[in-house]
Amino acid sequence: MTSSSIKEEIEKANKLATERMMDSEPHWVDMGIAEKVVPDLKGMKLLHAGPPVTWERASGPLKGALIGAVIYEGWADTPEKAKRLLETGEVVFEPTHPHNVVGPMAGVVSPSMPVFIFYDTKFGNYAYTNMNEGLGKVLRYGAYGKEVIDRLKWMAEVLYPTLKASIDEYKKDHKDGLNFKNLIAQALHMGDECHNRYVATNALLLKELSPYIFSSGIDRKHALESYRFIANNIIFPLNMGMAAAKLMTLAAHNIKYSTIVTVMTRNGTDIGIWISSLGNEWFTGPSPIPKGVWFPGYSEKDANPDIGDSSITETAGFGGFAMAAAPAIISYVGSTVEYAVENTKRMYQITYAKHKYFTIPYLGFQGTPTGVDIRKVVYTGITPTINTGIAHKEPGIGQVGAGIVTFPLEPFKAALRRFAEKHGI
Amino acid sequence: MIAKTLMASAIGAEALKRITVFSRGNQNRPTIINVFRNTVNIELPEQGLLVVTAKKIHSPINVVLDEQSFMTELGDLRKLVTPSSKPYINPHRIVLGGLTINLSNANVYVPPHIRDAPIRCRPISPKAIVQVGHRLFRLAWLAGKTLQDAFLEVVDEAVESLYELVSMCTDLPCRVNQGFLKWVGLGTGFTPSYDDFAGSALGVVNVVSEIASGKPALYVSPPDVLGRTVRASALLFLEQARGNVNHAVSNAIVSFCLGDAEPLLDALMDLIPVGHDSGVHAAAGVLSGLIISHSVLHSSVNELIIENALCELFNRVKSIYGKTA
């Protein structure tokens, strides 16, 4: 292939990838138990956020969440025994993304955990995510005490059947399920950026779902408990937004010649990215420590390097990339409103498209920056900047703050090199 | 806009030394010669250049602002700093109009080629450098950055001239002559492309020479350059030629000396984003300088191999752009 024609092929491929990303139609369609619905999640296997990592290199919060999941599954009854099973490899753990699963922070999904099932009605893909536990001491931040396990069990025994019954009931009126892209598009006009701020999304979700929760025939006490849990957890839709984003990016994945990033994720030790035309090959670099706002009693010295699959939201063109739509996010992650706007503007420099459906009123209803192009990252030296929760570096403690983090350049350089090798450039 | 204080995350060792010397009683105040969105160039009388930058570019003469704080709290140096104004400078802070830069927590940056010394140089062969260069310029082209046509028209003659100078130079350091300097100022951009190339090439040769013999191979007489290009570019050129190169160039030199082609490519890739196309021209200078450095390291080097490598390097670049060699 000649020099000029490869560039034409890249342009065509990137246009197609970003069009598919934007045209994807993610719907919440069902609930299920992970081992029954997630591909290849059987036996004593756990899934975790980010690229692959060994037990020795795993971060504190990831270790804590894996330990908690082993206890939750009943494979061990103490943290020490759980740790031994993980160290010896009797319990295996691997990244979520190859299973079309996403999870915030440690992102640990175990076989008996309930999961949301999302379906792309346009491109026919499925994606899965666990249910959000709320803020503070939770499994996804590496906490594994009794209160954490008890909450997870309540979620499996009460919240899961309620949501299952509710979405079944909802589908009687809306056969495709709950259109989550519509929810995100609306929420971006209501002050959410849909990574760390889901206040409006949660209200919209409850507005849509509440009648079906209470008409589903589920025990009224359980329905009310579930409603209150969702209403009081302003970050509840995060996991669902991530599953929607996973479907959007999945639609853009595996397109020959495309240089668009289809996964950006972190495991608390490394960040990892996938490139559309390079399949499921990981390109990794060190995960940075976020700059943030700290919960009382904590500071940067307590912070673990960034962790979680939640940067799939930015990969799909919202979250931190849409901060200009969400000035109030600053009260949670720090910085200034001007910065929120500035960050969105900066991200236009490294993305291929402006989103057709996700728009930002403050920027004259411009589309959000969508489709990180590794060529533009290497051209500018600008790397994706996202907002994020911050976990304590030690296992068992939980969330200590929230902030902003910028990805390192290394994985983008490595990906461009691999792309050039693959295409003989 | 109200005044701001930002923290510096790093300060080059040479910058700290200059500030310290300067603050001991120089009567002439420094001058801000340029202000850009992310960078301020300051001329210290009798000392040279001091560069304040919000980009993560480490160099002996750079003061690097904490990138995230800069982004979150200011975003554009032009909001608070004006050109031609007179800053106040001491080893604890730099005051640039409404912007105060606190140096107290800045890590002192020492370039890898000095920090990791002594380095025993077992260099990458000229042929392997050409291969790295070919890959680099293909990647840069893929990302959208290319060498300028006007530069490509003169580069063969320029590298030939520099190689001749280095190979003939016996009594170190030798003065760089007009054969190499006559194109200073050629090209577009704030720092013309030839300046980026030539400064890097001279810097690399001098750093390798320092590693090999403890002395620079070449020196540039400032008057030979100052009238040929814009002042800030001339000052940057002179700094680079003295060996005050940025971290990417320093990493490239270390990789070259350790015989590692892949890390050399990785280091040079860090130059791609620099400026509009300054980085790729600087990379051309680094690659040329590394090939020529073989004659600094080995007195009995095969001249034909060096000449062929220099010729092939740019012929290959031209072929990437679809120009016949």
PDB file of N, CA, C and O in Angstrom, chain B residues 172 207-217 296-297:
ATOM      1  N   LEU B 172      40.460  20.430  20.577  1.00  0.00           N
ATOM      2  CA  LEU B 172      39.108  20.713  21.074  1.00  0.00           C
ATOM      3  C   LEU B 172      39.090  21.942  21.996  1.00  0.00           C
ATOM      4  O   LEU B 172      40.045  22.147  22.738  1.00  0.00           O
ATOM      5  N   VAL B 207      27.758  16.731  23.790  1.00  0.00           N
ATOM      6  CA  VAL B 207      27.507  15.876  24.963  1.00  0.00           C
ATOM      7  C   VAL B 207      28.263  14.549  24.812  1.00  0.00           C
ATOM      8  O   VAL B 207      28.904  14.072  25.761  1.00  0.00           O
ATOM      9  N   VAL B 208      28.221  13.962  23.617  1.00  0.00           N
ATOM     10  CA  VAL B 208      28.955  12.703  23.407  1.00  0.00           C
ATOM     11  C   VAL B 208      30.457  12.944  23.588  1.00  0.00           C
ATOM     12  O   VAL B 208      31.167  12.129  24.190  1.00  0.00           O
ATOM     13  N   SER B 209      30.926  14.059  23.098  1.00  0.00           N
ATOM     14  CA  SER B 209      32.345  14.390  23.261  1.00  0.00           C
ATOM     15  C   SER B 209      32.704  14.546  24.739  1.00  0.00           C
ATOM     16  O   SER B 209      33.751  14.074  25.197  1.00  0.00           O
ATOM     17  N   GLU B 210      31.816  15.192  25.500  1.00  0.00           N
ATOM     18  CA  GLU B 210      32.034  15.324  26.965  1.00  0.00           C
ATOM     19  C   GLU B 210      32.087  13.948  27.606  1.00  0.00           C
ATOM     20  O   GLU B 210      32.914  13.694  28.487  1.00  0.00           O
ATOM     21  N   ILE B 211      31.190  13.064  27.187  1.00  0.00           N
ATOM     22  CA  ILE B 211      31.171  11.708  27.754  1.00  0.00           C
ATOM     23  C   ILE B 211      32.489  10.986  27.426  1.00  0.00           C
ATOM     24  O   ILE B 211      33.080  10.307  28.260  1.00  0.00           O
ATOM     25  N   ALA B 212      32.951  11.171  26.166  1.00  0.00           N
ATOM     26  CA  ALA B 212      34.134  10.437  25.714  1.00  0.00           C
ATOM     27  C   ALA B 212      35.433  11.024  26.244  1.00  0.00           C
ATOM     28  O   ALA B 212      36.344  10.285  26.635  1.00  0.00           O
ATOM     29  N   SER B 213      35.517  12.362  26.242  1.00  0.00           N
ATOM     30  CA  SER B 213      36.824  12.957  26.553  1.00  0.00           C
ATOM     31  C   SER B 213      36.769  14.023  27.638  1.00  0.00           C
ATOM     32  O   SER B 213      37.793  14.603  27.983  1.00  0.00           O
ATOM     33  N   GLY B 214      35.574  14.305  28.140  1.00  0.00           N
ATOM     34  CA  GLY B 214      35.445  15.330  29.177  1.00  0.00           C
ATOM     35  C   GLY B 214      35.447  16.735  28.621  1.00  0.00           C
ATOM     36  O   GLY B 214      35.420  17.709  29.375  1.00  0.00           O
ATOM     37  N   LYS B 215      35.480  16.867  27.301  1.00  0.00           N
ATOM     38  CA  LYS B 215      35.503  18.207  26.689  1.00  0.00           C
ATOM     39  C   LYS B 215      34.505  18.268  25.537  1.00  0.00           C
ATOM     40  O   LYS B 215      34.332  17.272  24.816  1.00  0.00           O
ATOM     41  N   PRO B 216      33.890  19.435  25.325  1.00  0.00           N
ATOM     42  CA  PRO B 216      33.045  19.559  24.132  1.00  0.00           C
ATOM     43  C   PRO B 216      33.916  19.580  22.878  1.00  0.00           C
ATOM     44  O   PRO B 216      35.068  20.020  22.930  1.00  0.00           O
ATOM     45  N   ALA B 217      33.362  19.103  21.774  1.00  0.00           N
ATOM     46  CA  ALA B 217      34.120  19.090  20.518  1.00  0.00           C
ATOM     47  C   ALA B 217      34.071  20.444  19.822  1.00  0.00           C
ATOM     48  O   ALA B 217      34.998  20.803  19.105  1.00  0.00           O
ATOM     49  N   VAL B 296      33.756  11.178  16.867  1.00  0.00           N
ATOM     50  CA  VAL B 296      34.244  11.728  18.140  1.00  0.00           C
ATOM     51  C   VAL B 296      34.719  10.583  19.040  1.00  0.00           C
ATOM     52  O   VAL B 296      35.690  10.695  19.771  1.00  0.00           O
ATOM     53  N   LEU B 297      34.002   9.461  18.943  1.00  0.00           N
ATOM     54  CA  LEU B 297      34.297   8.326  19.820  1.00  0.00           C
ATOM     55  C   LEU B 297      35.460   7.480  19.312  1.00  0.00           C
ATOM     56  O   LEU B 297      36.194   6.881  20.085  1.00  0.00           O
TER      57      LEU B 297
END
